[in-house]
PDB file of C-alpha atoms in Angstrom:
ATOM      1  CA  SER A   1     208.404  38.016  48.950  1.00  0.00           C
ATOM      2  CA  PRO A   2     206.755  41.352  48.124  1.00  0.00           C
ATOM      3  CA  TYR A   3     209.376  41.936  45.415  1.00  0.00           C
ATOM      4  CA  ASN A   4     209.291  39.941  42.225  1.00  0.00           C
ATOM      5  CA  LEU A   5     212.005  40.066  39.626  1.00  0.00           C
ATOM      6  CA  ARG A   6     210.392  40.388  36.253  1.00  0.00           C
ATOM      7  CA  MET A   7     211.666  39.983  32.728  1.00  0.00           C
ATOM      8  CA  LEU A   8     210.280  42.866  30.712  1.00  0.00           C
ATOM      9  CA  VAL A   9     210.387  42.291  26.969  1.00  0.00           C
ATOM     10  CA  SER A  10     209.375  45.075  24.614  1.00  0.00           C
ATOM     11  CA  THR A  11     209.629  45.998  20.968  1.00  0.00           C
ATOM     12  CA  GLY A  12     208.108  48.411  18.506  1.00  0.00           C
ATOM     13  CA  HIS A  13     205.279  47.288  16.282  1.00  0.00           C
ATOM     14  CA  ASP A  14     206.984  48.364  13.088  1.00  0.00           C
ATOM     15  CA  GLY A  15     210.063  46.131  12.996  1.00  0.00           C
ATOM     16  CA  ARG A  16     212.423  49.136  13.217  1.00  0.00           C
ATOM     17  CA  HIS A  17     212.906  48.927  16.983  1.00  0.00           C
ATOM     18  CA  ALA A  18     215.094  46.366  18.681  1.00  0.00           C
ATOM     19  CA  LEU A  19     213.675  43.647  20.866  1.00  0.00           C
ATOM     20  CA  ARG A  20     214.628  44.763  24.372  1.00  0.00           C
ATOM     21  CA  ALA A  21     214.761  42.659  27.524  1.00  0.00           C
ATOM     22  CA  ASP A  22     215.116  44.295  30.944  1.00  0.00           C
ATOM     23  CA  THR A  23     215.094  42.859  34.434  1.00  0.00           C
ATOM     24  CA  VAL A  24     212.898  45.004  36.632  1.00  0.00           C
ATOM     25  CA  LEU A  25     211.048  44.906  39.944  1.00  0.00           C
ATOM     26  CA  GLU A  26     208.178  47.096  38.721  1.00  0.00           C
ATOM     27  CA  ARG A  27     204.999  45.762  37.159  1.00  0.00           C
ATOM     28  CA  VAL A  28     204.477  47.500  33.840  1.00  0.00           C
ATOM     29  CA  LEU A  29     200.912  48.570  33.137  1.00  0.00           C
ATOM     30  CA  CYS A  30     201.212  51.404  30.619  1.00  0.00           C
ATOM     31  CA  ALA A  31     203.672  53.468  28.587  1.00  0.00           C
ATOM     32  CA  ASN A  32     204.553  55.556  31.658  1.00  0.00           C
ATOM     33  CA  THR A  33     205.453  52.569  33.832  1.00  0.00           C
ATOM     34  CA  LEU A  34     207.285  51.024  30.846  1.00  0.00           C
ATOM     35  CA  LYS A  35     209.517  54.089  30.598  1.00  0.00           C
ATOM     36  CA  ILE A  36     210.119  54.168  34.383  1.00  0.00           C
ATOM     37  CA  ALA A  37     210.930  50.443  34.471  1.00  0.00           C
ATOM     38  CA  GLN A  38     213.305  50.655  31.507  1.00  0.00           C
ATOM     39  CA  GLU A  39     215.119  53.683  32.937  1.00  0.00           C
ATOM     40  CA  GLY A  40     215.544  51.946  36.303  1.00  0.00           C
ATOM     41  CA  ALA A  41     216.410  48.498  34.965  1.00  0.00           C
ATOM     42  CA  LYS A  42     219.492  46.978  36.539  1.00  0.00           C
ATOM     43  CA  ASP A  43     220.216  44.920  33.439  1.00  0.00           C
ATOM     44  CA  SER A  44     219.123  45.433  29.882  1.00  0.00           C
ATOM     45  CA  ILE A  45     219.929  43.944  26.533  1.00  0.00           C
ATOM     46  CA  SER A  46     218.526  44.621  23.105  1.00  0.00           C
ATOM     47  CA  LEU A  47     218.576  42.599  19.921  1.00  0.00           C
ATOM     48  CA  LYS A  48     218.104  44.306  16.587  1.00  0.00           C
ATOM     49  CA  HIS A  49     215.899  42.604  14.040  1.00  0.00           C
ATOM     50  CA  THR A  50     218.765  41.268  11.935  1.00  0.00           C
ATOM     51  CA  SER A  51     219.871  37.855  10.797  1.00  0.00           C
ATOM     52  CA  GLY A  52     222.976  38.068  13.052  1.00  0.00           C
ATOM     53  CA  ALA A  53     221.043  38.422  16.293  1.00  0.00           C
ATOM     54  CA  GLU A  54     221.405  34.762  17.248  1.00  0.00           C
ATOM     55  CA  TRP A  55     225.053  35.118  18.334  1.00  0.00           C
ATOM     56  CA  ARG A  56     223.917  37.477  21.103  1.00  0.00           C
ATOM     57  CA  ILE A  57     222.095  34.685  22.964  1.00  0.00           C
ATOM     58  CA  GLY A  58     225.195  34.264  25.160  1.00  0.00           C
ATOM     59  CA  GLU A  59     224.970  37.937  26.098  1.00  0.00           C
ATOM     60  CA  VAL A  60     221.338  37.434  27.076  1.00  0.00           C
ATOM     61  CA  ARG A  61     222.258  34.475  29.270  1.00  0.00           C
ATOM     62  CA  ASN A  62     225.016  36.534  30.923  1.00  0.00           C
ATOM     63  CA  ALA A  63     222.608  39.432  31.539  1.00  0.00           C
ATOM     64  CA  LEU A  64     220.138  37.050  33.165  1.00  0.00           C
ATOM     65  CA  ARG A  65     222.863  35.685  35.468  1.00  0.00           C
ATOM     66  CA  ILE A  66     223.783  39.233  36.492  1.00  0.00           C
ATOM     67  CA  SER A  67     220.122  39.960  37.179  1.00  0.00           C
ATOM     68  CA  PHE A  68     219.767  36.933  39.397  1.00  0.00           C
ATOM     69  CA  ASP A  69     222.942  37.966  41.241  1.00  0.00           C
ATOM     70  CA  TYR A  70     221.360  41.404  41.773  1.00  0.00           C
ATOM     71  CA  LEU A  71     218.137  39.838  43.087  1.00  0.00           C
ATOM     72  CA  GLU A  72     220.085  37.579  45.463  1.00  0.00           C
ATOM     73  CA  THR A  73     221.977  40.603  46.828  1.00  0.00           C
ATOM     74  CA  PHE A  74     218.757  42.594  47.156  1.00  0.00           C
ATOM     75  CA  GLU A  75     217.036  39.753  49.038  1.00  0.00           C
ATOM     76  CA  LYS A  76     220.062  39.311  51.329  1.00  0.00           C
ATOM     77  CA  VAL A  77     220.158  43.004  52.255  1.00  0.00           C
ATOM     78  CA  ALA A  78     216.366  43.090  52.731  1.00  0.00           C
ATOM     79  CA  ALA A  79     216.577  40.080  55.075  1.00  0.00           C
ATOM     80  CA  GLU A  80     219.435  41.709  57.003  1.00  0.00           C
ATOM     81  CA  LEU A  81     217.411  44.922  57.316  1.00  0.00           C
ATOM     82  CA  GLN A  82     214.444  42.950  58.653  1.00  0.00           C
ATOM     83  CA  ALA A  83     216.703  41.316  61.250  1.00  0.00           C
ATOM     84  CA  VAL A  84     217.728  44.706  62.708  1.00  0.00           C
ATOM     85  CA  ALA A  85     215.282  45.274  65.582  1.00  0.00           C
ATOM     86  CA  LEU A  86     214.844  48.954  66.471  1.00  0.00           C
ATOM     87  CA  THR A  87     213.585  50.381  69.748  1.00  0.00           C
ATOM     88  CA  ALA A  88     212.452  54.004  70.059  1.00  0.00           C
ATOM     89  CA  THR A  89     215.900  54.825  71.495  1.00  0.00           C
ATOM     90  CA  ASP A  90     217.564  53.098  68.529  1.00  0.00           C
ATOM     91  CA  VAL A  91     215.426  55.119  66.109  1.00  0.00           C
ATOM     92  CA  ASP A  92     216.464  58.388  67.766  1.00  0.00           C
ATOM     93  CA  ALA A  93     220.151  57.415  67.735  1.00  0.00           C
ATOM     94  CA  PHE A  94     219.939  56.292  64.099  1.00  0.00           C
ATOM     95  CA  LEU A  95     218.323  59.562  63.002  1.00  0.00           C
ATOM     96  CA  GLU A  96     220.998  61.592  64.814  1.00  0.00           C
ATOM     97  CA  VAL A  97     223.692  59.818  62.794  1.00  0.00           C
ATOM     98  CA  LEU A  98     221.702  59.772  59.547  1.00  0.00           C
ATOM     99  CA  ILE A  99     220.944  63.492  59.664  1.00  0.00           C
ATOM    100  CA  PRO A 100     223.629  65.037  61.871  1.00  0.00           C
ATOM    101  CA  LEU A 101     223.744  68.580  63.122  1.00  0.00           C
ATOM    102  CA  PRO A 102     226.290  70.817  61.436  1.00  0.00           C
ATOM    103  CA  PRO A 103     229.573  70.763  63.411  1.00  0.00           C
ATOM    104  CA  ASP A 104     229.159  74.355  64.566  1.00  0.00           C
ATOM    105  CA  ALA A 105     225.530  74.026  65.717  1.00  0.00           C
ATOM    106  CA  GLU A 106     224.126  72.814  69.005  1.00  0.00           C
ATOM    107  CA  THR A 107     220.593  72.670  67.629  1.00  0.00           C
ATOM    108  CA  SER A 108     218.765  73.131  64.341  1.00  0.00           C
ATOM    109  CA  VAL A 109     215.026  73.426  63.861  1.00  0.00           C
ATOM    110  CA  ARG A 110     215.356  72.284  60.231  1.00  0.00           C
ATOM    111  CA  ILE A 111     217.303  69.154  61.182  1.00  0.00           C
ATOM    112  CA  GLU A 112     214.907  68.344  64.033  1.00  0.00           C
ATOM    113  CA  ASN A 113     211.935  68.755  61.671  1.00  0.00           C
ATOM    114  CA  GLN A 114     213.525  66.346  59.180  1.00  0.00           C
ATOM    115  CA  ARG A 115     214.220  63.767  61.887  1.00  0.00           C
ATOM    116  CA  ASP A 116     210.687  64.172  63.284  1.00  0.00           C
ATOM    117  CA  ALA A 117     209.158  63.672  59.834  1.00  0.00           C
ATOM    118  CA  ILE A 118     211.058  60.411  59.305  1.00  0.00           C
ATOM    119  CA  ARG A 119     210.308  59.259  62.860  1.00  0.00           C
ATOM    120  CA  SER A 120     206.604  59.937  62.287  1.00  0.00           C
ATOM    121  CA  LEU A 121     206.610  57.947  59.032  1.00  0.00           C
ATOM    122  CA  TYR A 122     208.457  55.114  60.771  1.00  0.00           C
ATOM    123  CA  THR A 123     205.864  54.909  63.527  1.00  0.00           C
ATOM    124  CA  SER A 124     202.643  55.659  61.675  1.00  0.00           C
ATOM    125  CA  SER A 125     202.852  55.554  57.870  1.00  0.00           C
ATOM    126  CA  ASP A 126     199.958  53.623  56.335  1.00  0.00           C
ATOM    127  CA  ASN A 127     202.437  52.389  53.725  1.00  0.00           C
ATOM    128  CA  LEU A 128     204.299  50.463  56.419  1.00  0.00           C
ATOM    129  CA  ASP A 129     201.369  48.567  57.950  1.00  0.00           C
ATOM    130  CA  GLY A 130     202.372  44.997  58.693  1.00  0.00           C
ATOM    131  CA  ILE A 131     206.111  45.693  58.711  1.00  0.00           C
ATOM    132  CA  GLY A 132     207.831  45.165  62.059  1.00  0.00           C
ATOM    133  CA  GLN A 133     209.852  47.698  64.018  1.00  0.00           C
ATOM    134  CA  ASN A 134     213.062  46.965  62.149  1.00  0.00           C
ATOM    135  CA  GLY A 135     215.689  48.282  59.765  1.00  0.00           C
ATOM    136  CA  TYR A 136     213.611  47.495  56.691  1.00  0.00           C
ATOM    137  CA  ARG A 137     210.778  49.642  58.037  1.00  0.00           C
ATOM    138  CA  MET A 138     213.264  52.435  58.802  1.00  0.00           C
ATOM    139  CA  LEU A 139     214.699  52.366  55.287  1.00  0.00           C
ATOM    140  CA  GLN A 140     211.184  52.552  53.854  1.00  0.00           C
ATOM    141  CA  ALA A 141     210.370  55.525  56.112  1.00  0.00           C
ATOM    142  CA  VAL A 142     213.533  57.300  54.952  1.00  0.00           C
ATOM    143  CA  ALA A 143     212.631  56.563  51.321  1.00  0.00           C
ATOM    144  CA  GLU A 144     209.050  57.759  51.776  1.00  0.00           C
ATOM    145  CA  TRP A 145     210.295  61.030  53.258  1.00  0.00           C
ATOM    146  CA  THR A 146     213.065  61.651  50.706  1.00  0.00           C
ATOM    147  CA  ASP A 147     211.035  60.640  47.676  1.00  0.00           C
ATOM    148  CA  HIS A 148     207.525  61.860  48.543  1.00  0.00           C
ATOM    149  CA  GLU A 149     207.236  63.989  51.668  1.00  0.00           C
ATOM    150  CA  ARG A 150     210.311  66.201  51.539  1.00  0.00           C
ATOM    151  CA  SER A 151     209.657  69.643  50.097  1.00  0.00           C
ATOM    152  CA  PHE A 152     211.508  70.870  47.058  1.00  0.00           C
ATOM    153  CA  GLY A 153     209.749  74.220  47.105  1.00  0.00           C
ATOM    154  CA  LYS A 154     206.899  75.571  45.042  1.00  0.00           C
ATOM    155  CA  ARG A 155     208.953  77.323  42.356  1.00  0.00           C
ATOM    156  CA  ASP A 156     209.060  76.083  38.788  1.00  0.00           C
ATOM    157  CA  GLY A 157     211.145  72.952  38.482  1.00  0.00           C
ATOM    158  CA  ALA A 158     210.402  71.577  41.961  1.00  0.00           C
ATOM    159  CA  GLU A 159     209.408  68.167  40.592  1.00  0.00           C
ATOM    160  CA  ASP A 160     212.498  68.098  38.373  1.00  0.00           C
ATOM    161  CA  ARG A 161     214.642  68.805  41.438  1.00  0.00           C
ATOM    162  CA  ARG A 162     212.828  66.005  43.309  1.00  0.00           C
ATOM    163  CA  THR A 163     213.450  63.565  40.459  1.00  0.00           C
ATOM    164  CA  LEU A 164     217.149  64.407  40.209  1.00  0.00           C
ATOM    165  CA  SER A 165     217.471  64.102  43.979  1.00  0.00           C
ATOM    166  CA  ILE A 166     215.918  60.623  43.884  1.00  0.00           C
ATOM    167  CA  LEU A 167     218.011  59.400  40.954  1.00  0.00           C
ATOM    168  CA  GLU A 168     221.420  60.804  41.816  1.00  0.00           C
ATOM    169  CA  GLY A 169     221.250  63.519  44.451  1.00  0.00           C
ATOM    170  CA  SER A 170     220.587  63.991  48.140  1.00  0.00           C
ATOM    171  CA  ALA A 171     217.630  61.580  48.363  1.00  0.00           C
ATOM    172  CA  TYR A 172     219.686  58.828  46.765  1.00  0.00           C
ATOM    173  CA  ALA A 173     222.628  59.613  49.051  1.00  0.00           C
ATOM    174  CA  LEU A 174     220.493  59.594  52.205  1.00  0.00           C
ATOM    175  CA  LYS A 175     218.896  56.233  51.361  1.00  0.00           C
ATOM    176  CA  THR A 176     222.329  54.782  50.582  1.00  0.00           C
ATOM    177  CA  LYS A 177     223.688  56.098  53.885  1.00  0.00           C
ATOM    178  CA  ALA A 178     220.689  54.588  55.725  1.00  0.00           C
ATOM    179  CA  VAL A 179     221.374  51.133  54.303  1.00  0.00           C
ATOM    180  CA  LYS A 180     225.065  51.372  55.213  1.00  0.00           C
ATOM    181  CA  LEU A 181     224.238  52.426  58.775  1.00  0.00           C
ATOM    182  CA  LEU A 182     221.630  49.723  59.247  1.00  0.00           C
ATOM    183  CA  VAL A 183     223.528  46.885  57.514  1.00  0.00           C
ATOM    184  CA  PRO A 184     227.262  47.427  57.823  1.00  0.00           C
ATOM    185  CA  SER A 185     227.949  44.373  55.610  1.00  0.00           C
ATOM    186  CA  ALA A 186     226.282  46.266  52.721  1.00  0.00           C
ATOM    187  CA  ASN A 187     229.306  48.639  52.627  1.00  0.00           C
TER     188      ASN A 187
END
């Protein structure tokens, strides 16, 4: 599996910071990736450096069980996405539902450009080499477009707008919608 669930354990070097354990998919290499992994962790628990920390072992065990449940769900959805074979016609139909025209419009250059960008990533992104023509590849193409290719303008704050979109805005919503369209059981 290209995804590995990792237990990330961190603490400060001065004894003032709690011992923190997070379950993450990212591989932490530096302070930047540590921060990203901790912010995106599905489960996290921290133990302060006190004599009463031992009673929290049950909480740690529970957090680990939740993490394994999350990984099992993730693997199930990923397998279901891989099982969804997509033809060129299927891709076009999917994109029409994923990014629909406004109700009062018969055509939209902006919408067509968005669909074309995702279609192009689906068919030819170097990041997707070795992945079949399936739902998993489509979700990755949608994610690549929403998270990396889509323009948020050149004004100040464009990267902040991109980040918010990925975490809780339109990029997050579009990826969620894609999964629900491709794997109805994920609803």
